[in-house]
Short mmCIF file of C-alpha atoms in Angstrom, two decimals:
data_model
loop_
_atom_site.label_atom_id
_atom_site.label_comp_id
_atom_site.label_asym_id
_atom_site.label_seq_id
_atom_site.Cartn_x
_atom_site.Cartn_y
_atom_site.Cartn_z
CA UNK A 1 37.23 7.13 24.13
CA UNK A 2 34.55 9.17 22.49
CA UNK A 3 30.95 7.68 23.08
CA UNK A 4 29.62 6.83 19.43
CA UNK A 5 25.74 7.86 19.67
CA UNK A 6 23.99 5.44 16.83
CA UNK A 7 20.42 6.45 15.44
CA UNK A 8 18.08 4.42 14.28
CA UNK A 9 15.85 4.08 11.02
CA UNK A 10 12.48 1.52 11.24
CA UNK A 11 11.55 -0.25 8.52
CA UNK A 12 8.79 -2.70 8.30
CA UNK A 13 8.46 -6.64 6.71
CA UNK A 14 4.90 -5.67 5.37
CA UNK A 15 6.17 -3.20 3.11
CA UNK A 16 6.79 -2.65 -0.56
CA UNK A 17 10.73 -2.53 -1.53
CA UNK A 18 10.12 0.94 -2.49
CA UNK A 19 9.75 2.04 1.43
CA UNK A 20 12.49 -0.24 2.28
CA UNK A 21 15.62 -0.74 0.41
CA UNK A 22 15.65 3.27 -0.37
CA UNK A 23 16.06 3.97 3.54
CA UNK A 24 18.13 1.17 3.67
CA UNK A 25 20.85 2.64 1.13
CA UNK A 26 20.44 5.87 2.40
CA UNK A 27 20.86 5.39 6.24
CA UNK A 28 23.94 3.35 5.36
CA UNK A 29 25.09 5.97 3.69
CA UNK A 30 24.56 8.17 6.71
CA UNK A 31 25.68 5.36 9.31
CA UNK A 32 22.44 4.86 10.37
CA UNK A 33 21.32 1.34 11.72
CA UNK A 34 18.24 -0.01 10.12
CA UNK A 35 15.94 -2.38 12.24
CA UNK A 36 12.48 -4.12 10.72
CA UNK A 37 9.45 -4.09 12.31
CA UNK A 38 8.37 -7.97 12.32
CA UNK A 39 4.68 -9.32 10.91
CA UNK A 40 2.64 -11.64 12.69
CA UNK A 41 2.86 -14.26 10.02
CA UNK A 42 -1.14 -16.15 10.64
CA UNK A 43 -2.67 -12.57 9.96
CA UNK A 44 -0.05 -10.92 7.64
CA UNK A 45 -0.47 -7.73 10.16
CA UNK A 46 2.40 -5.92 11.40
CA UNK A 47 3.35 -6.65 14.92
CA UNK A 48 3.15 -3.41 17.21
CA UNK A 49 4.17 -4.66 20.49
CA UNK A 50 7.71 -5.11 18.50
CA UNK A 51 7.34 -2.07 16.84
CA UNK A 52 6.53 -0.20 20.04
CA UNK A 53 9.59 -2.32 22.01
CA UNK A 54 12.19 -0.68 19.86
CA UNK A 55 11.07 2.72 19.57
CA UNK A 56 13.53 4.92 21.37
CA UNK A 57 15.25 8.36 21.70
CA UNK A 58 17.09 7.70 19.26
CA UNK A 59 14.86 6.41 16.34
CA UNK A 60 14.84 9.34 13.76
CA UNK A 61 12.78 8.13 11.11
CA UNK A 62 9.93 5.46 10.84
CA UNK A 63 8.76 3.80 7.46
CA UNK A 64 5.62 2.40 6.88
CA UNK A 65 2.92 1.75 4.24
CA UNK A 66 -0.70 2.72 4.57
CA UNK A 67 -1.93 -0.96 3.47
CA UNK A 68 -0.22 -3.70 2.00
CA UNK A 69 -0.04 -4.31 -1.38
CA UNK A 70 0.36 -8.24 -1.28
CA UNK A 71 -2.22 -8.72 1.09
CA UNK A 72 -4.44 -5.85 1.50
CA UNK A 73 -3.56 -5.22 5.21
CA UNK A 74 -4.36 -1.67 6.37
CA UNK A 75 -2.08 -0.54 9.31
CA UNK A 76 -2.95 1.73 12.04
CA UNK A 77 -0.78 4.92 10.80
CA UNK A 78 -2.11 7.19 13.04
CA UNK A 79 -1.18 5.01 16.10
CA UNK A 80 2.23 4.49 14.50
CA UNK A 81 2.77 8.49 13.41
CA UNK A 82 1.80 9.07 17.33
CA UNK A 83 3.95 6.32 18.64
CA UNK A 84 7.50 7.55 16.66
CA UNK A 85 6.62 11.39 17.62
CA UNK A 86 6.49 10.34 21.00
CA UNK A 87 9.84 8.71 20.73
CA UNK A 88 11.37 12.24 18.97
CA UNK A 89 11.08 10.64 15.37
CA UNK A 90 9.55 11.32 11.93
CA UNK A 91 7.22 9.35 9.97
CA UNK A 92 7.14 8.50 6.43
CA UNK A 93 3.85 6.65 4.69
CA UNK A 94 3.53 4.60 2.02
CA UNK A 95 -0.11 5.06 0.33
CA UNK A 96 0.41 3.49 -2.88
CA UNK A 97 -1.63 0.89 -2.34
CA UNK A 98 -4.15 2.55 -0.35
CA UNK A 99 -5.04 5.68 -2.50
CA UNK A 100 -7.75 3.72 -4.74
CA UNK A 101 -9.63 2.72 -2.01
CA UNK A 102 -10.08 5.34 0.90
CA UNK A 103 -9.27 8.92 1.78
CA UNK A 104 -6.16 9.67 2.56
CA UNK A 105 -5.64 12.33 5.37
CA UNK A 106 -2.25 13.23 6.62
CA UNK A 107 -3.74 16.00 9.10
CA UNK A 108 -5.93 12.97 10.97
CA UNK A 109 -2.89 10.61 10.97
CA UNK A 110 -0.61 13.09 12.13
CA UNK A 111 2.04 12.48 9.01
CA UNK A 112 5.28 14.02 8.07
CA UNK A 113 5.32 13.25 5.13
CA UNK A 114 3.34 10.82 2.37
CA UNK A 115 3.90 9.82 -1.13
CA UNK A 116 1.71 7.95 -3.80
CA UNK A 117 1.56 7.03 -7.35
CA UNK A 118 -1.44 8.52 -9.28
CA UNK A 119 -1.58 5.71 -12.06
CA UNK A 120 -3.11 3.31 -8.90
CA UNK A 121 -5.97 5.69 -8.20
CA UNK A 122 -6.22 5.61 -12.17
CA UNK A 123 -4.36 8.06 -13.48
CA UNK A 124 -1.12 8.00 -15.20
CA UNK A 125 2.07 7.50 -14.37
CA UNK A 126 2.61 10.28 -12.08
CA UNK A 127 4.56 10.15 -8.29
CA UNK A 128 3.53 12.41 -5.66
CA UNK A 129 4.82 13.46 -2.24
CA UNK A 130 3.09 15.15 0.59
CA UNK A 131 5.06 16.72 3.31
CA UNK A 132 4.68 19.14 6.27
CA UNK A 133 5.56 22.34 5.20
CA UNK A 134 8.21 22.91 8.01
CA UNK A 135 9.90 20.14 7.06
CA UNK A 136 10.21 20.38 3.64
CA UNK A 137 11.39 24.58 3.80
CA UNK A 138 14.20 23.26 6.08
CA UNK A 139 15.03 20.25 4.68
CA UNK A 140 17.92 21.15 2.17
CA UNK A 141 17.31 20.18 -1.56
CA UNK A 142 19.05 18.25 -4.32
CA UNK A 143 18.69 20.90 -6.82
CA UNK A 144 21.08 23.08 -9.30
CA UNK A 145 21.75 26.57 -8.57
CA UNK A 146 19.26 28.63 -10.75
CA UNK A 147 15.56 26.79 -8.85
CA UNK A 148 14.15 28.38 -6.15
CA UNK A 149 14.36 28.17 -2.42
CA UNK A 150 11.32 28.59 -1.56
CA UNK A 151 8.07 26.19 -1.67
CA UNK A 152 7.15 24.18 -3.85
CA UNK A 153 9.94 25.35 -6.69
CA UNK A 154 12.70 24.09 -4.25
CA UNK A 155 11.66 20.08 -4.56
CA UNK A 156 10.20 20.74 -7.91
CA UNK A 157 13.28 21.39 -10.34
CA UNK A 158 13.47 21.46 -13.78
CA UNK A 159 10.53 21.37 -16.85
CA UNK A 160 7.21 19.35 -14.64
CA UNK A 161 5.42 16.60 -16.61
CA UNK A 162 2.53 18.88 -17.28
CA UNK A 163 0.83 16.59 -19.09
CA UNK A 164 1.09 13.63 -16.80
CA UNK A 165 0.02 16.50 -13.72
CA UNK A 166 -3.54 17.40 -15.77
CA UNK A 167 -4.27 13.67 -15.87
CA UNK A 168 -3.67 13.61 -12.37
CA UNK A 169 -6.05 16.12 -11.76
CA UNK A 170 -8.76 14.50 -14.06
CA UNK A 171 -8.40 11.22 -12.24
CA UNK A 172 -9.29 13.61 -9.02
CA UNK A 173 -11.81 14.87 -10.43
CA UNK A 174 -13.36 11.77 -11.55
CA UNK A 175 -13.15 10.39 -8.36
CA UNK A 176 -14.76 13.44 -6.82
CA UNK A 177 -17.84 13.05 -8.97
CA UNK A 178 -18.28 9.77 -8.02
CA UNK A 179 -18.80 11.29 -4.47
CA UNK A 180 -20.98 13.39 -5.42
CA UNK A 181 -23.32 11.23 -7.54
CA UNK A 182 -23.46 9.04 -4.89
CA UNK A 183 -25.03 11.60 -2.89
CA UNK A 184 -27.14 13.12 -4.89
CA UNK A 185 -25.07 16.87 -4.37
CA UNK A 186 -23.43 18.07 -7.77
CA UNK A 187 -22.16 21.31 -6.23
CA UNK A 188 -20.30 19.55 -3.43
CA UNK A 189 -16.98 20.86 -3.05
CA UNK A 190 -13.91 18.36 -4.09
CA UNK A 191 -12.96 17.38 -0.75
CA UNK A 192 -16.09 16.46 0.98
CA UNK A 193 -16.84 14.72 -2.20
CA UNK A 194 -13.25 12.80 -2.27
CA UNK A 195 -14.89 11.54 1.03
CA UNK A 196 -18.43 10.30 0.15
CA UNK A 197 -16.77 9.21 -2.88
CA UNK A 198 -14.52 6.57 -0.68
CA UNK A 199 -17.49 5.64 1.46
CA UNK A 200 -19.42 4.34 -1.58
CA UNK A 201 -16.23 3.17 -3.00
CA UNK A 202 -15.52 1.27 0.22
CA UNK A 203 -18.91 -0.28 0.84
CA UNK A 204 -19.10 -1.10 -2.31
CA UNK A 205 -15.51 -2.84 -2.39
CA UNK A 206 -16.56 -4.66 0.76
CA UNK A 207 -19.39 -6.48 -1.19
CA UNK A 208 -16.96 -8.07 -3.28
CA UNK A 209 -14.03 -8.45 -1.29
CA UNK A 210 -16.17 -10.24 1.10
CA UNK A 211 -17.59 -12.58 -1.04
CA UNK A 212 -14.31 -13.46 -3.13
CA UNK A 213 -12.53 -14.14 0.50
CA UNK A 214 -15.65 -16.62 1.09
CA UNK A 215 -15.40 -18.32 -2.35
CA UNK A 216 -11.80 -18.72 -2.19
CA UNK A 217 -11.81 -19.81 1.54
CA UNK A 218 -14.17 -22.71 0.24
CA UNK A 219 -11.82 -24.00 -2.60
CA UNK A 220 -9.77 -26.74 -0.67
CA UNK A 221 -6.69 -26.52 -3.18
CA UNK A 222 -6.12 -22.42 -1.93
CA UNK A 223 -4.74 -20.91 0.53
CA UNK A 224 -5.46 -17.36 1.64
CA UNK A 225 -2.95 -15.27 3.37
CA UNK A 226 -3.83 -12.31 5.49
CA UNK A 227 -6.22 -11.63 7.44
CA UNK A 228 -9.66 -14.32 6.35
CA UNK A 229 -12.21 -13.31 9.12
CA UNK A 230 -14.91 -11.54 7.84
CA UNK A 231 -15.51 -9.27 11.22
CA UNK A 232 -12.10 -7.62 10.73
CA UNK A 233 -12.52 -6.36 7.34
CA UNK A 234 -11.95 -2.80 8.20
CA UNK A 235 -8.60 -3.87 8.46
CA UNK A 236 -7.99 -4.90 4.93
CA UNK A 237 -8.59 -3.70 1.80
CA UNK A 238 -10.19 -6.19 -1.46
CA UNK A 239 -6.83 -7.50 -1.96
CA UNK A 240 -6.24 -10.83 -1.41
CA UNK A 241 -3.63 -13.07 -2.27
CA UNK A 242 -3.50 -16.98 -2.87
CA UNK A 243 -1.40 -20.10 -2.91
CA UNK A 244 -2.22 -23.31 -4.55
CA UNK A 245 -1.42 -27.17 -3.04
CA UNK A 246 -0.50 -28.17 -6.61
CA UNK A 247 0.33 -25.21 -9.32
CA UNK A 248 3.34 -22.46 -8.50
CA UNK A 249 1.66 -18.91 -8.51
CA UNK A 250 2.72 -18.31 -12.09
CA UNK A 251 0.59 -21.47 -13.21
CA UNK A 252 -2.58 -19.98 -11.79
CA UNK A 253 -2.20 -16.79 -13.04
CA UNK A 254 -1.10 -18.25 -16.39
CA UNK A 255 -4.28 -20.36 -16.59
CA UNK A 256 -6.53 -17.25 -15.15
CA UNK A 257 -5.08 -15.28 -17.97
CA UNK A 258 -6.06 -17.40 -20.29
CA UNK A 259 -9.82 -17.31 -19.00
CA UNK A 260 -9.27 -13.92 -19.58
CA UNK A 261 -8.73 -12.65 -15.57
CA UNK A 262 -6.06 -10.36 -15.09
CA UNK A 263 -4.23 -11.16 -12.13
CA UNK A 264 -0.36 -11.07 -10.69
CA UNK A 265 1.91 -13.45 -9.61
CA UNK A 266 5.11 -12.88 -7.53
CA UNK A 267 6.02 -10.90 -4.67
CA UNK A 268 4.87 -7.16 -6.23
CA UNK A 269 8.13 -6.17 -4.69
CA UNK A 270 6.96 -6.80 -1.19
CA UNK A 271 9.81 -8.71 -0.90
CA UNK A 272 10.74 -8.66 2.64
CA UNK A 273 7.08 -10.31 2.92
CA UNK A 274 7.04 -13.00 0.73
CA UNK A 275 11.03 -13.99 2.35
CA UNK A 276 9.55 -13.80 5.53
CA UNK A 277 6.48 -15.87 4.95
CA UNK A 278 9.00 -18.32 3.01
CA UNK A 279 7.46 -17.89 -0.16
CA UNK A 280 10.40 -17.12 -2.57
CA UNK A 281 10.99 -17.59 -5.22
CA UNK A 282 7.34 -18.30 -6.52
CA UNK A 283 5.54 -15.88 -4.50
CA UNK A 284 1.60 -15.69 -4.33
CA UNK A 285 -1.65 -14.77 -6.85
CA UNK A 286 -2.80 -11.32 -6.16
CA UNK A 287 -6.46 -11.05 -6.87
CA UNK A 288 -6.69 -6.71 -6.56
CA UNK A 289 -10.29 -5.53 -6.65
CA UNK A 290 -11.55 -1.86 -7.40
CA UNK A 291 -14.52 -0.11 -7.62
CA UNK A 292 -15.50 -0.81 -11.49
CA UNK A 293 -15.17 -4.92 -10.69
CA UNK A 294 -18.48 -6.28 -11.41
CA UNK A 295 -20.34 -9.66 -9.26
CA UNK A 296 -20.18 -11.45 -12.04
CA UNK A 297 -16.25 -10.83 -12.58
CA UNK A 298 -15.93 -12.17 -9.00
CA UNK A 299 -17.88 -15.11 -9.76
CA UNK A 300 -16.58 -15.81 -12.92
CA UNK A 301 -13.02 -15.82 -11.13
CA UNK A 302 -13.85 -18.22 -8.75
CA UNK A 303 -15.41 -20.67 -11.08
CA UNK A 304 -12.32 -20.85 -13.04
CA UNK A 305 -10.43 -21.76 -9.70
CA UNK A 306 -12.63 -24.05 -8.79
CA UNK A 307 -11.42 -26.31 -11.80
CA UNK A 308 -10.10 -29.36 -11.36
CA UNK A 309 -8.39 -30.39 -14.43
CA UNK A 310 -5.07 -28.85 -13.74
CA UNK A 311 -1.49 -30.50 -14.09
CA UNK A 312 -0.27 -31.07 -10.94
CA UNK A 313 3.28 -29.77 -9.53
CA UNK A 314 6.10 -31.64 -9.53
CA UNK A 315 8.04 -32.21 -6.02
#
């Protein structure tokens, strides 16, 4: 009988649906088996040891985000792009969710490819996708006849949002200046201001993640999933999610609305996550800071949480 060789595509429980369910449809298309990479459920951090367990010969691709978007967990990409090279694979990142709040680099973390959404490092509604430049020349394209083969007309097809591309720009550029403000240097070029600009931005964003974790940590009603312990918050990002004893998720960000606080409530379409952690269908609060959040807004936030007349949830 002829030996049936299967491959394998890694997926992880941490992730957005939009680095999940896509691989999943297309490596059953392709007969490929698709295997998750489990969490450890008391941090909300992915588990390597599993991740590293399964990792063979014949792993071809592994999936992964940058950071979490329901709980602000930032995974070690460059020890996971090293780890699936090792084993013959590719790697594919996530950096949605990461892009507003440090600097990406694909050349540190040894990436194949990367892909983010401009509108969450505040521009519009524009998708992009990084890959290595091998790759993507032999890589065949979905594309009609007339478009180029060659780079970057071959993944690029038809009339570009041209608009929605100069926005995406501007919101670089903005961000650069904010780099270069913060050091004083108005002729610094873009990139080396991208990176002072994430510095301040992350300092910054570590002032008030760290003292919204404390405030909410302090409400007995809450509880906050991820990773709470102040020494290991270089490995999140000033996103933290919340349940409540008594309301559903929806209640508190109902009530939080109405205080005027603009928060989210649900899974954010991590949900592999919020299955795993058993909290479907109601899902969590997601309290996302950035770098224009103010003290006060924090404060003002936690005040309204800390407020005890609320109906209470029925069994």
């Amino acid at each position: 009988m002829p030996v049936l060789l299967l491959f394998f595509c890694y997926v992880t429980r941490l992730d957005h649906d939009a680095n999940v369910t896509p691989w999943a449809l297309a490596a059953r298309d392709r007969g490929v088996i698709v295997r998750f990479v489990e969490i450890h459920r008391e941090d909300g951090t992915l588990d390597l040891d599993d991740l590293r367990s399964k990792l063979n010969d014949r792993t071809r691709l592994v999936a992964v985000g940058c950071a979490s978007n329901a709980l602000g967990t930032v995974n070690p990409v460059a020890d996971i792009c090293r780890w699936a090279h090792e084993a013959g694979a590719l790697t594919f990142l996530d950096a949605v969710h990461y892009a507003p709040h440090a600097a990406i680099d694909v050349a540190a973390w040894g990436a194949d490819f990367l892909a983010c959404s401009a509108y969450k490092f505040f521009g519009p509604h524009v998708g992009l996708m990084w890959g290595r430049r091998d790759l993507l020349e032999s890589l065949p394209a979905y594309k009609v006849r007339p478009a180029p083969d060659d780079l970057p007309g071959k993944w690029m097809t038809g009339t570009q949002n041209h608009e929605g591309i100069a926005g995406t720009l501007a919101a670089i550029d903005y961000l650069a200046d904010l780099g270069r403000d913060a050091v004083g240097q108005p002729a610094l070029d873009r990139r080396s201001a991208l990176i002072e600009a994430f510095a301040a931005i992350g300092r910054y964003e570590r002032q008030l993640g760290q003292r919204l974790l404390a405030g909410l940590q302090q409400i007995p009603e809450l509880r906050v999933w991820g990773i709470t312990d102040e020494a290991r918050w270089p490995q999140r990002l000033p996103t933290i999610s919340i349940t409540h004893r008594h309301l559903r998720a929806a209640e508190v960000a109902e009530r939080l609305g109405r205080a005027g606080v603009f928060v989210w409530a649900g899974n954010y379409y991590a949900l592999q996550l919020t299955e795993t952690l058993g909290l479907e269908p109601d899902g969590m609060v997601r309290l996302g800071l950035v770098h224009y959040n103010t003290v006060e807004e924090v404060d003002r936030t936690l005040t309204e949480l800390r407020q005890p007349d609320v109906p209470r949830r029925s069994s």
